[in-house]
Amino acid sequence: MSALLLVGSVGLGSVSALAAESAPVTSANDTATLVTDRDAVGPDQHLRVGLRLQLKPGWHTYWINPGDAGDTPTLDVTADGGATGKGGPIHWPVPVRISEGGLMSYAYVNEVTLPEDLVLKGSGGTTLHAHGEWLVCAQVCIPESGDFTLTLPASAGDVSEGGAQAALFHKADAAMPVASPFAASVSGDGVLTLSGKGLSAASVSQAWFLPQDGGVIDQVAEQPLHVSDGQLTLGLKFLKSAHRDRPLAGVVVLKDAAGQESPLQVEARPVGGASAAAPVQADAAPASDVPTGAGWLRVLLFAFVGGLILNLMPCVFPVLAMKALSLAKMGGAGRGAQLQSALFYTLGVTGAFAALGIVMIGLRLAGSAAGWGFQFQSPGFVVGVCWLLFLMGLNLLGVFEVSAGRLGQVQTGGGRSGDMMTGLLAVIVATPCTAPFMGVAIAGALGGPPVMGVLVFLAMGLGLAFPYILVAGVPGVASRMPKPGAWMGILKQVLAFPLFATCVWLLWVAAIQRGVMFVALTAGGIVLLGFAGWIYGVGQRRSMLEGGRGTVAFCRVVAVLCVVVCGAALAQGLRAAPAPVAAGVSDAGVEPFTEARLAELRAQGKPVFIDMTASWCITCMVNERVALDVPSVQAAFRDRKIVFLKGDWTNRNAAIGAFLKAHGRDGVPFYIYYAPHQDGIVLPQILTPGIVLSTIGK
C-alpha cells in the first residue's frame, strides 16, 4: 500500500521547480505568501501556484470541510501580461483532527501550502495577482486576508530544478490523498466498507474517515473499526438531514502498526440493506439506488405500516377524538351506513395523501427541497389550522352549531362530506408527525418514478384509515360499540379539549417561525373568532326560540366581519418582516448588537452583556454551550435584568470590526460586561459559568 501511495505522490509532484515567492502578508498569528513552482514561464506553461501559511504555535487554519466550526480558505489567482490565465480549485492536503468541547474541526497547524493549477496561454512574462482569505484560530478566531503580486519572467526553455519553494509543493503533494485502490460503499445505516486485496488486521491498525462535505455525518462521533482479510468497515453516524442515497465523498486515513498513515480519496457508492456491523434503524432513509421490483413492494409495505402507526401519533389524536363520536354512533347504525362512513373517510384520507404526494414530488422535480410536513413551514398555514381547530372545539362545546352537510359534520361525523372532511383534516394534522418506517417510504417516493411515488402516498393513506375500515367492515365489531345516548353529549364536549391543546402547540410553532408579535396576532385572532362563534350561536338560539330573522342576520354579519378582520390581520402580519429569533441565552432577552443600542442602554443605566461571536468560531460555540446557555447563568441574567447584546460576525460586519479594534481585539470571541454607569469589564476568551457569574456580581 505504501508503494502505491508513493507512486501516486511522485505522479503529483513530478514537476520540476525553481520557484518564486511574493512579498509576505504578516500578522501576529501567521505569515502568508504566494508561491510558485517555477521562477520563469515558457510558452503555454502549466504553472503551480499556492498559498503558503506559516502559523505561529497554537494557531490553526482549516481544510475544505472545516468541520463543526471554522471557515474554508480561498485563493483566487489571475495572470496577465504576455501569458494569461486563471487559477483552478485548491488541492487539499490531508488535515489533522481537532476535537474540542464536543465539536470537531479539520485543520492545518504549523505550516501548510495550499496549491492550485494555473494553465497559462501565450508566451512572454506574466504577473500573478492573487487574493486569499483564511481564518486562523487559537483561543480566538481571526479572519485574515491578503493581496499578493508576483512577476515571473519569460523563459525560452525548461527551467532548471531547485529552489526552496519547490520543496513546498513536493511536501504538499506527499500529504495529498491518492485515489483508493479499494472498492468503497456505504450502507444506509452508515457502515463505510472498503474491499480489496491488501487489507488485513496486520496492515491496518487504525482508520478514520474525513467527510469532504459538512452536514453529512456526526463528525465527532466514534468510528468503530473492523478489519478482516480483504475488507475494512468503519461505523459512521449519519445526520438526519443527510441524503443517504448519494455517494459519500471524503478521505479514509489508514494507519499501520508502525504509525505510517496512508490517506485514500474515496467516493463510496450507496448500497441497500443493513450491514452486519450495525443494524439499520427502521425509519432510516434508504441509501440504495431507486428501488425496483421487490424493493418497491417493501417500500409500499413500509408506507402502509407507517400510516397505520400514525394513528398512535399525538398529532392525530384530535382527529381520532372526533372520529370516536362517529364510532359511537355506528353502534346504532345499519351496516350500509357503517360501510359508507368508512368508505368516504378512506377517500378523504387517501385523496389528501395523494394530493400531498403530488405537490411534494412536483416540488422535488422542480428542484425544491420540500419534505414531509413542508406546509407547516408556512406561518399562514400554521395560524389557519390553529384557528380552524379552535372553531371546531367551540362547535364541540356547543357554542354554535352548523347545520348538517357543512363544517359541523367534520366534528360529528355525519354525512359523506363530513367523513371526507374528517379524513382530509386527519392528513393535515398528521404531517408534523413521522412514524417509524415512514422514512424509507417517503425517501423512496421522492426518489423514484412519480407514479410509484403517488402509490406510496396512497399506501400511507390506507394505513392511516385502516383501523376505521376494520371496525366498519368486520361484522359485529360496530354492533358491540355502546349505543348512542345522553353520554355522547358529555363525550363530545370532552373531546374539544384535545383540539385546544393542539392550538397551544400551533401557537408555539408560530412563535418559532415569526416571533412574539406573530403569536399576539394569532392569539388576538383566537379571541375574535371566539366572539364570532359566540355571537353566531346567539343568533342561532334566538332563531330557534323566537324566529327573529333580523337578529339572526345581524349576528351572522358580525360573525362574518370578525372572520374577515382575522384574515386581513393575518395577511398584514405575513407581509411584515419576521422578528429575529434569538439564539442562545434566549430567556435573557437577546438583542442584535448596535453601537446606538449600546449607548442607549448605558444612558438608561441598564446592565449590558455583549457577546461578539461567529458561527465559524469553535471557541464561541463551546462557550455558548458550556458557559452562557446554562440555567444558572440564564437565571442570573433574568434576576439582574441584564440586556444581552449579540454581535454576529459570521459575515464580516464593519461595525463589529470597529468595536473589536476599539477594545484592542481583532477577532472573536469577545465578551464585555457593562455594569450600570461603569466602564466595561472584559472577560477572558475561555468562559466558565463561574467566570460569568462572578463578573456580573451573582
XYZ file of C-alpha atoms in Angstrom:
698
model
C 0.000 0.000 0.000
C 2.837 2.396 0.861
C 4.345 1.742 -2.553
C 1.052 2.517 -4.200
C 0.800 5.822 -2.344
C 4.400 6.670 -3.217
C 3.694 6.178 -6.907
C 0.681 8.463 -6.671
C 2.662 11.087 -4.816
C 5.510 11.027 -7.320
C 3.000 11.463 -10.107
C 1.592 14.532 -8.429
C 4.903 16.059 -7.558
C 6.994 15.408 -10.630
C 7.016 18.995 -11.923
C 10.497 20.469 -11.789
C 10.890 23.688 -9.957
C 12.864 26.771 -9.286
C 10.169 28.716 -7.502
C 9.283 32.282 -6.706
C 7.631 33.782 -3.625
C 5.719 37.022 -3.196
C 6.186 39.646 -0.551
C 4.691 38.368 2.723
C 1.460 39.443 4.405
C 2.281 39.253 8.100
C 0.139 39.349 11.228
C 0.736 38.483 14.855
C -0.583 34.985 14.144
C 0.936 33.926 10.832
C 2.811 34.849 7.673
C 1.217 34.343 4.260
C 2.856 34.360 0.818
C 2.051 33.335 -2.729
C 4.499 30.746 -4.078
C 5.017 29.113 -7.480
C 6.836 26.000 -8.640
C 8.877 27.936 -11.267
C 10.700 31.231 -11.280
C 10.085 31.738 -15.019
C 7.452 30.670 -17.556
C 7.679 29.268 -21.050
C 5.083 29.325 -23.836
C 1.696 27.871 -22.789
C 3.170 26.967 -19.459
C 1.469 24.799 -16.835
C 2.217 26.545 -13.563
C 1.534 25.547 -9.983
C 0.775 28.303 -7.500
C -0.051 28.062 -3.823
C -0.983 29.958 -0.689
C 1.729 29.337 1.900
C 0.667 29.873 5.516
C 3.278 29.796 8.287
C 1.272 29.638 11.510
C 2.505 30.644 14.940
C 2.459 27.921 17.632
C -1.051 27.208 18.900
C -2.798 28.571 15.788
C -4.524 26.619 13.022
C -6.442 27.157 9.791
C -8.926 24.904 8.007
C -9.493 22.212 5.353
C -12.096 22.200 2.542
C -14.562 20.904 5.171
C -13.719 22.920 8.285
C -15.785 20.610 10.487
C -18.338 21.729 13.052
C -16.889 25.241 13.129
C -14.436 27.186 11.007
C -14.191 28.574 7.501
C -12.653 27.245 4.281
C -9.633 29.158 2.907
C -9.970 30.647 -0.586
C -7.381 31.687 -3.191
C -8.191 33.478 -6.439
C -5.277 33.846 -8.873
C -5.215 35.573 -12.265
C -2.288 36.102 -14.633
C -1.851 38.948 -17.119
C 0.938 40.078 -19.427
C 2.431 38.027 -22.237
C 0.873 34.854 -20.752
C -2.599 34.926 -19.221
C -4.769 32.522 -17.266
C -6.823 31.917 -14.163
C -6.129 29.532 -11.318
C -8.216 26.434 -10.667
C -9.523 24.961 -7.409
C -7.291 24.329 -4.418
C -5.839 20.835 -3.987
C -6.230 19.966 -0.315
C -3.563 18.140 1.742
C -4.937 15.874 4.452
C -5.643 17.819 7.678
C -5.384 16.848 11.315
C -8.450 16.412 13.506
C -9.001 18.765 16.450
C -11.750 17.763 18.886
C -12.755 20.366 21.435
C -15.856 20.786 23.569
C -17.851 18.138 21.724
C -17.067 19.686 18.320
C -14.714 18.512 15.572
C -12.518 20.648 13.319
C -10.326 19.584 10.360
C -7.314 21.856 10.387
C -3.711 22.598 9.450
C -1.110 23.536 12.049
C 2.447 24.885 11.886
C 2.810 25.339 8.108
C 0.806 24.409 5.034
C 0.887 25.141 1.307
C -2.468 25.038 -0.479
C -1.633 24.523 -4.177
C -3.719 25.011 -7.293
C -3.060 24.700 -11.035
C -2.692 27.667 -13.387
C -2.625 26.965 -17.139
C -1.098 29.933 -18.978
C -1.909 30.777 -22.579
C 0.599 32.699 -24.679
C 4.296 33.416 -24.367
C 6.266 36.018 -22.507
C 6.475 37.101 -18.916
C 3.434 37.209 -16.659
C 2.322 38.919 -13.472
C 0.240 36.987 -10.974
C -2.404 38.795 -8.942
C -3.935 36.812 -6.072
C -6.392 37.418 -3.286
C -6.635 34.965 -0.418
C -8.894 34.723 2.607
C -8.411 32.386 5.536
C -9.402 32.002 9.167
C -6.892 31.393 11.939
C -7.974 30.195 15.366
C -6.470 29.531 18.767
C -8.462 30.712 21.774
C -9.846 33.376 19.438
C -10.688 33.181 15.741
C -9.479 35.907 13.399
C -10.467 36.263 9.727
C -7.439 37.288 7.662
C -6.877 38.137 4.019
C -4.091 39.198 1.708
C -3.420 40.548 -1.780
C -0.317 39.189 -3.468
C 1.589 40.159 -6.606
C 4.321 38.078 -8.217
C 6.051 38.734 -11.543
C 7.644 35.858 -13.479
C 9.925 36.496 -16.460
C 9.705 34.641 -19.760
C 11.882 31.620 -20.477
C 12.561 30.068 -23.872
C 13.129 26.576 -22.489
C 12.865 24.425 -19.436
C 13.732 25.876 -16.045
C 16.431 24.043 -14.136
C 15.388 22.219 -10.996
C 15.954 23.535 -7.484
C 14.736 26.265 -5.202
C 13.371 26.289 -1.656
C 9.777 26.807 -2.708
C 9.807 23.744 -4.961
C 10.103 21.608 -1.850
C 6.884 23.162 -0.545
C 4.913 21.679 -3.436
C 6.599 18.288 -3.028
C 5.690 18.367 0.662
C 2.084 19.306 -0.126
C 1.892 16.537 -2.741
C 3.173 13.996 -0.230
C 0.278 14.945 2.091
C -2.366 14.635 -0.638
C -4.762 11.680 -0.583
C -4.415 9.311 -3.531
C -7.190 7.538 -5.359
C -8.249 4.498 -3.375
C -7.318 1.127 -4.916
C -10.192 -0.434 -2.946
C -13.890 -0.594 -3.788
C -15.832 1.664 -1.441
C -19.504 1.510 -0.454
C -21.674 2.875 2.335
C -24.896 1.391 3.665
C -27.986 3.259 4.774
C -27.068 2.716 8.403
C -23.696 4.423 7.948
C -21.286 1.496 7.587
C -18.451 2.510 5.232
C -16.816 -0.549 3.633
C -13.502 -0.825 1.750
C -12.888 -4.100 -0.079
C -9.802 -5.338 -1.876
C -6.520 -7.197 -1.733
C -4.051 -5.919 0.846
C -6.483 -5.074 3.621
C -5.922 -7.060 6.804
C -5.548 -6.636 10.540
C -1.785 -6.787 10.030
C -1.714 -3.852 7.559
C -4.311 -1.604 9.240
C -4.314 -0.920 12.973
C -6.300 2.345 12.925
C -8.518 4.153 10.423
C -10.764 7.198 10.307
C -12.921 8.989 7.759
C -12.874 12.713 6.929
C -16.054 13.760 5.051
C -15.494 16.139 2.150
C -18.770 17.930 2.918
C -20.213 19.035 6.222
C -23.715 18.234 7.384
C -23.497 14.543 6.407
C -22.215 12.647 9.444
C -21.766 13.366 13.120
C -18.127 14.355 12.811
C -17.249 13.981 16.492
C -18.863 10.552 16.917
C -16.720 7.448 17.332
C -15.992 5.474 14.139
C -15.784 1.802 15.171
C -13.265 -0.109 13.026
C -13.456 -3.745 11.971
C -10.781 -5.291 9.727
C -10.737 -8.733 8.166
C -8.813 -10.177 5.243
C -9.797 -8.188 2.163
C -12.298 -5.920 3.932
C -12.434 -2.937 6.285
C -15.536 -1.288 7.804
C -15.940 1.998 9.652
C -19.153 2.784 11.535
C -20.344 6.320 10.738
C -23.305 8.138 12.256
C -25.412 9.826 9.586
C -27.165 13.062 10.460
C -30.938 13.102 9.999
C -30.587 15.690 7.209
C -28.099 13.571 5.223
C -29.024 12.337 1.735
C -28.185 8.679 2.160
C -28.989 7.863 -1.460
C -25.998 9.880 -2.726
C -22.310 8.896 -2.941
C -20.275 9.730 0.160
C -17.035 11.535 -0.693
C -14.085 12.065 1.575
C -10.746 10.739 2.771
C -10.107 7.480 4.614
C -6.821 7.538 6.518
C -5.301 4.104 7.161
C -2.602 3.763 9.793
C -0.400 0.698 10.147
C 1.288 -0.688 13.247
C 4.459 1.338 12.531
C 2.488 4.600 12.553
C 2.633 5.155 8.771
C -0.519 6.928 7.542
C -1.986 6.311 4.083
C -4.743 8.764 3.045
C -7.125 7.464 0.358
C -9.604 9.569 -1.591
C -12.875 7.653 -1.749
C -16.329 8.118 -3.168
C -18.415 5.418 -1.542
C -21.414 4.305 -3.549
C -24.633 3.852 -1.583
C -25.884 0.301 -1.212
C -29.158 -1.025 0.153
C -29.746 -3.023 3.265
C -28.127 -3.073 6.660
C -24.590 -4.170 7.352
C -23.944 -6.870 9.894
C -21.653 -4.455 11.700
C -24.512 -2.162 12.713
C -28.259 -2.866 12.453
C -30.243 -0.397 10.375
C -32.949 1.653 12.073
C -36.484 1.101 10.898
C -37.026 4.720 9.947
C -33.682 5.255 8.225
C -33.790 6.599 4.717
C -32.580 4.155 2.091
C -29.075 4.557 0.797
C -29.626 2.403 -2.226
C -30.487 3.428 -5.717
C -34.144 3.719 -6.751
C -35.995 0.535 -5.687
C -37.145 -1.931 -8.288
C -39.414 -4.996 -8.162
C -39.439 -6.470 -4.677
C -37.825 -3.283 -3.400
C -40.956 -1.338 -4.278
C -43.149 -3.900 -2.515
C -41.042 -3.363 0.588
C -41.407 0.417 0.296
C -45.198 0.106 -0.140
C -45.372 -2.160 2.910
C -43.367 0.323 4.962
C -45.682 3.100 3.770
C -48.776 1.162 4.875
C -47.268 0.290 8.279
C -46.097 3.885 8.764
C -49.595 5.198 8.032
C -51.064 2.640 10.432
C -48.713 3.741 13.222
C -49.620 7.374 12.562
C -52.881 6.627 14.354
C -50.830 6.430 17.561
C -49.011 9.728 16.995
C -50.012 12.753 19.153
C -50.616 14.891 16.049
C -53.560 12.698 15.038
C -55.209 12.452 18.463
C -57.550 15.442 17.916
C -58.959 13.932 14.726
C -59.259 10.479 16.286
C -61.174 12.123 19.109
C -63.687 13.409 16.580
C -63.902 10.011 14.908
C -64.666 8.466 18.308
C -68.051 10.148 18.074
C -68.596 8.574 14.678
C -67.652 5.153 16.035
C -70.066 5.645 18.903
C -72.883 6.476 16.506
C -72.054 3.473 14.356
C -73.168 1.275 17.213
C -76.754 2.123 16.347
C -76.394 2.447 12.589
C -77.111 -0.068 9.875
C -74.321 -1.966 8.146
C -74.765 0.038 4.977
C -74.251 3.310 6.844
C -71.185 1.897 8.582
C -69.534 0.864 5.331
C -70.443 4.146 3.671
C -68.877 6.158 6.512
C -65.662 4.109 6.339
C -65.520 4.420 2.550
C -65.804 8.203 2.444
C -63.411 8.660 5.366
C -60.898 6.499 3.467
C -61.456 8.528 0.292
C -60.770 11.713 2.234
C -57.565 10.320 3.741
C -56.164 8.749 0.574
C -57.176 11.725 -1.575
C -55.390 14.111 0.759
C -52.289 11.878 0.834
C -52.280 11.660 -2.966
C -52.584 15.448 -3.310
C -49.808 15.983 -0.770
C -47.611 13.459 -2.588
C -48.198 15.090 -5.970
C -47.254 18.502 -4.558
C -44.102 17.178 -2.864
C -42.985 15.190 -5.922
C -43.670 18.172 -8.168
C -41.616 20.468 -5.969
C -38.760 17.952 -5.922
C -38.823 17.657 -9.721
C -38.690 21.464 -9.877
C -35.572 21.445 -7.688
C -37.136 22.342 -4.334
C -36.184 20.582 -1.107
C -39.756 20.083 0.115
C -40.114 17.349 2.673
C -42.713 15.685 4.865
C -44.731 18.327 6.729
C -43.412 21.107 4.468
C -46.711 23.020 4.633
C -46.098 23.673 8.337
C -43.125 25.805 7.279
C -45.720 28.401 6.220
C -46.748 30.631 9.157
C -50.021 31.410 7.393
C -50.870 27.715 7.176
C -49.994 27.156 10.837
C -52.220 30.009 12.001
C -55.050 28.961 9.682
C -55.068 25.410 11.077
C -54.875 26.792 14.637
C -57.935 28.977 14.070
C -59.842 26.173 12.340
C -59.234 23.741 15.208
C -60.287 26.395 17.732
C -63.589 26.942 15.933
C -64.119 23.194 15.781
C -63.535 22.986 19.539
C -66.133 25.702 20.130
C -68.536 23.720 17.978
C -67.956 20.594 20.056
C -68.658 22.599 23.218
C -71.964 23.742 21.749
C -71.098 27.444 21.468
C -72.614 27.314 17.986
C -73.944 24.640 15.667
C -73.524 24.150 11.940
C -76.313 22.507 10.045
C -75.882 19.041 8.555
C -73.813 18.799 5.433
C -71.486 21.653 6.400
C -68.474 22.105 8.605
C -70.191 20.717 11.649
C -70.174 17.316 10.083
C -66.417 17.254 10.442
C -66.866 17.060 14.194
C -69.970 14.926 14.353
C -69.008 12.585 11.527
C -72.444 12.854 9.880
C -72.820 12.613 6.116
C -70.496 11.711 3.280
C -68.886 15.124 3.060
C -68.329 15.112 6.818
C -66.479 11.807 6.632
C -64.333 13.018 3.741
C -63.541 16.278 5.519
C -62.505 14.350 8.623
C -60.121 12.278 6.513
C -58.672 15.442 4.975
C -58.167 17.021 8.380
C -56.524 13.849 9.689
C -53.852 14.123 6.998
C -53.347 17.856 7.578
C -52.641 17.479 11.278
C -50.739 14.195 10.854
C -47.939 15.569 8.686
C -45.844 17.089 11.521
C -45.505 13.537 12.901
C -43.268 10.903 11.347
C -43.971 7.316 12.276
C -41.408 4.501 12.141
C -40.966 3.040 8.624
C -42.160 6.300 7.020
C -38.585 7.497 6.375
C -37.962 4.612 3.979
C -41.326 5.092 2.283
C -41.070 8.861 1.788
C -37.467 8.704 0.559
C -38.470 6.034 -1.969
C -41.496 8.051 -3.069
C -39.457 11.199 -3.648
C -36.533 9.422 -5.321
C -38.424 7.094 -7.669
C -40.772 7.487 -10.634
C -43.671 9.898 -9.964
C -46.336 7.203 -10.460
C -44.730 4.924 -7.879
C -44.331 7.907 -5.571
C -48.072 8.587 -5.650
C -48.761 4.897 -4.951
C -46.524 5.106 -1.892
C -48.501 8.052 -0.541
C -51.773 6.202 -1.235
C -50.432 3.239 0.747
C -49.729 5.560 3.682
C -53.298 6.839 3.462
C -54.693 3.311 3.525
C -52.622 2.583 6.613
C -53.985 5.653 8.401
C -57.608 4.764 7.501
C -57.268 1.009 8.115
C -58.489 0.874 11.770
C -61.716 2.633 10.819
C -62.154 0.314 7.829
C -61.638 -2.660 10.151
C -64.294 -1.508 12.621
C -66.841 -0.814 9.877
C -66.056 -3.815 7.697
C -65.884 -6.681 10.186
C -69.408 -7.848 11.104
C -70.257 -7.464 14.762
C -67.490 -5.017 15.721
C -69.580 -1.870 15.269
C -72.610 -3.518 16.856
C -70.594 -4.035 20.040
C -69.956 -0.305 20.312
C -72.006 1.418 23.082
C -75.435 2.539 21.922
C -75.972 6.276 21.305
C -77.347 8.139 24.311
C -77.010 11.183 26.548
C -73.426 10.210 27.404
C -72.398 11.241 23.884
C -73.090 14.914 24.647
C -70.552 14.814 27.503
C -68.045 12.932 25.342
C -68.476 15.499 22.587
C -67.598 18.362 24.959
C -64.643 16.491 26.474
C -63.195 15.898 23.018
C -62.991 19.657 22.411
C -60.007 19.910 24.718
C -57.550 17.882 22.587
C -58.286 20.434 19.861
C -57.498 23.329 22.196
C -54.274 21.574 23.236
C -53.336 21.347 19.561
C -53.945 25.107 19.254
C -51.404 25.680 22.025
C -48.848 23.605 20.128
C -49.510 25.583 16.934
C -49.037 28.843 18.854
C -45.595 27.556 19.855
C -44.802 26.741 16.207
C -45.849 30.273 15.183
C -43.598 31.749 17.876
C -40.583 29.899 16.499
C -41.379 30.905 12.924
C -42.202 34.590 13.279
C -41.609 35.714 16.848
C -43.697 37.085 19.707
C -45.678 39.653 17.710
C -46.987 36.936 15.412
C -48.135 34.955 18.456
C -50.005 38.057 19.659
C -51.702 38.289 16.261
C -52.669 34.612 16.389
C -53.991 34.858 19.944
C -55.907 38.024 19.071
C -57.472 36.159 16.169
C -58.495 33.375 18.539
C -60.313 35.908 20.749
C -62.035 37.475 17.746
C -63.063 34.090 16.352
C -64.318 33.100 19.788
C -66.546 36.178 19.748
C -67.665 35.309 16.204
C -68.604 31.771 17.269
C -70.453 33.051 20.330
C -72.495 35.688 18.520
C -73.268 33.215 15.724
C -74.575 30.821 18.378
C -76.639 33.625 19.951
C -78.287 34.226 16.587
C -78.995 30.506 16.175
C -80.625 30.203 19.579
C -82.631 33.379 19.012
C -83.843 31.972 15.707
C -84.950 28.685 17.304
C -86.748 30.417 20.194
C -88.270 33.461 18.524
C -87.681 33.079 14.803
C -86.363 36.671 14.547
C -84.787 36.950 11.128
C -83.337 40.428 11.688
C -81.434 39.411 14.799
C -80.123 36.269 13.144
C -78.952 38.189 10.086
C -77.198 40.770 12.295
C -75.395 38.068 14.279
C -74.271 36.309 11.130
C -72.996 39.560 9.567
C -70.995 40.366 12.712
C -69.540 36.843 12.757
C -68.513 37.090 9.095
C -66.923 40.510 9.709
C -64.869 39.023 12.551
C -63.595 36.292 10.231
C -62.753 38.872 7.529
C -60.845 41.010 10.048
C -58.846 37.926 11.131
C -57.960 37.158 7.519
C -56.874 40.744 6.835
C -54.774 40.864 10.004
C -53.078 37.577 9.077
C -52.270 38.846 5.582
C -50.793 42.034 7.042
C -48.759 40.047 9.556
C -47.347 37.816 6.827
C -46.248 40.860 4.811
C -44.315 42.249 7.760
C -40.709 41.191 8.210
C -40.340 38.263 10.643
C -38.935 39.091 14.041
C -35.411 37.748 14.546
C -35.243 34.645 16.733
C -32.508 34.960 19.308
C -30.026 32.132 19.611
C -28.555 31.110 22.922
C -29.459 32.582 26.311
C -32.922 33.041 24.877
C -34.553 33.835 28.238
C -32.101 36.668 28.921
C -33.564 38.931 26.237
C -31.058 38.640 23.400
C -30.894 41.615 21.032
C -28.680 42.227 17.984
C -25.696 44.426 18.761
C -25.509 48.004 17.511
C -23.455 50.896 18.874
C -26.609 53.010 19.084
C -28.444 50.413 21.173
C -25.452 50.022 23.490
C -25.250 53.800 24.014
C -28.997 53.969 24.676
C -28.921 51.199 27.277
C -25.885 52.635 29.073
C -27.506 56.089 29.181
C -30.538 54.466 30.828
C -28.299 52.862 33.448
C -29.096 49.297 32.438
C -26.551 46.469 32.766
C -25.404 45.116 29.402
C -23.556 41.924 28.447
C -22.052 41.834 24.940
C -21.190 38.623 23.105
C -19.227 39.010 19.871
C -19.424 35.655 18.103
C -19.497 33.883 14.736
C -20.778 30.524 13.530
C -17.307 29.573 12.302
C -15.733 30.204 15.725
C -15.427 26.914 17.602
C -14.463 28.647 20.858
C -17.592 30.809 20.611
C -19.801 27.763 20.164
C -18.195 25.902 23.051
C -18.544 28.947 25.334
C -22.233 29.275 24.476
C -22.811 25.598 25.186
C -20.933 25.289 28.484
C -20.989 28.795 30.000
C -23.756 31.008 28.586
C -26.679 28.791 27.639
C -26.919 27.116 31.046
C -29.735 27.517 33.630
C -27.653 29.207 36.345
C -26.349 31.932 34.020
C -29.720 32.456 32.358
C -31.382 32.823 35.771
C -28.752 35.368 36.830
C -29.337 37.417 33.676
C -33.082 37.420 34.315
C -32.779 38.291 38.011
C -30.424 41.224 37.371
C -32.360 42.339 34.256
C -29.201 42.268 32.167
C -29.669 43.060 28.489
C -27.821 40.572 26.278
C -26.479 42.062 23.032
C -25.071 39.620 20.471
C -22.894 40.663 17.561
C -22.792 38.057 14.788
C -19.554 38.329 12.827
C -20.225 35.261 10.675
C -20.492 37.649 7.737
C -17.983 40.421 8.028
C -19.500 43.477 9.637
C -17.683 46.799 9.699
C -19.419 47.999 12.869
C -18.461 44.864 14.809
C -14.912 45.016 13.449
C -14.584 48.641 14.579
C -15.920 47.777 18.051
C -13.393 44.970 18.405
C -10.485 47.171 17.317
C -11.589 49.886 19.732
C -11.128 47.358 22.527
C -7.777 46.079 21.270
C -9.120 42.924 19.670
C -9.086 41.713 16.102
C -11.074 38.510 16.441
C -13.829 36.669 18.240
C -14.898 35.568 20.767
C -15.044 38.804 22.703
C -17.113 39.356 25.838
C -17.583 42.557 27.781
C -19.927 43.431 30.651
C -21.107 46.960 31.438
C -22.486 47.409 34.955
C -24.811 50.432 35.337
C -22.883 53.692 34.818
C -19.499 51.913 34.905
C -16.751 51.085 32.438
C -16.791 47.727 30.728
C -15.190 44.613 32.176
C -13.594 42.394 29.517
C -13.984 38.663 30.126
C -11.452 36.018 29.009
C -11.897 34.185 25.711
C -12.497 30.869 27.502
C -15.579 31.087 29.719
C -16.992 29.051 32.547
C -20.289 29.668 34.363
C -18.281 30.743 37.415
C -16.395 33.403 35.452
C -19.616 34.844 34.034
C -21.437 34.816 37.376
C -18.539 36.423 39.264
C -18.229 39.142 36.592
C -21.895 40.138 36.735
C -21.837 40.021 40.546
C -24.030 36.998 41.120
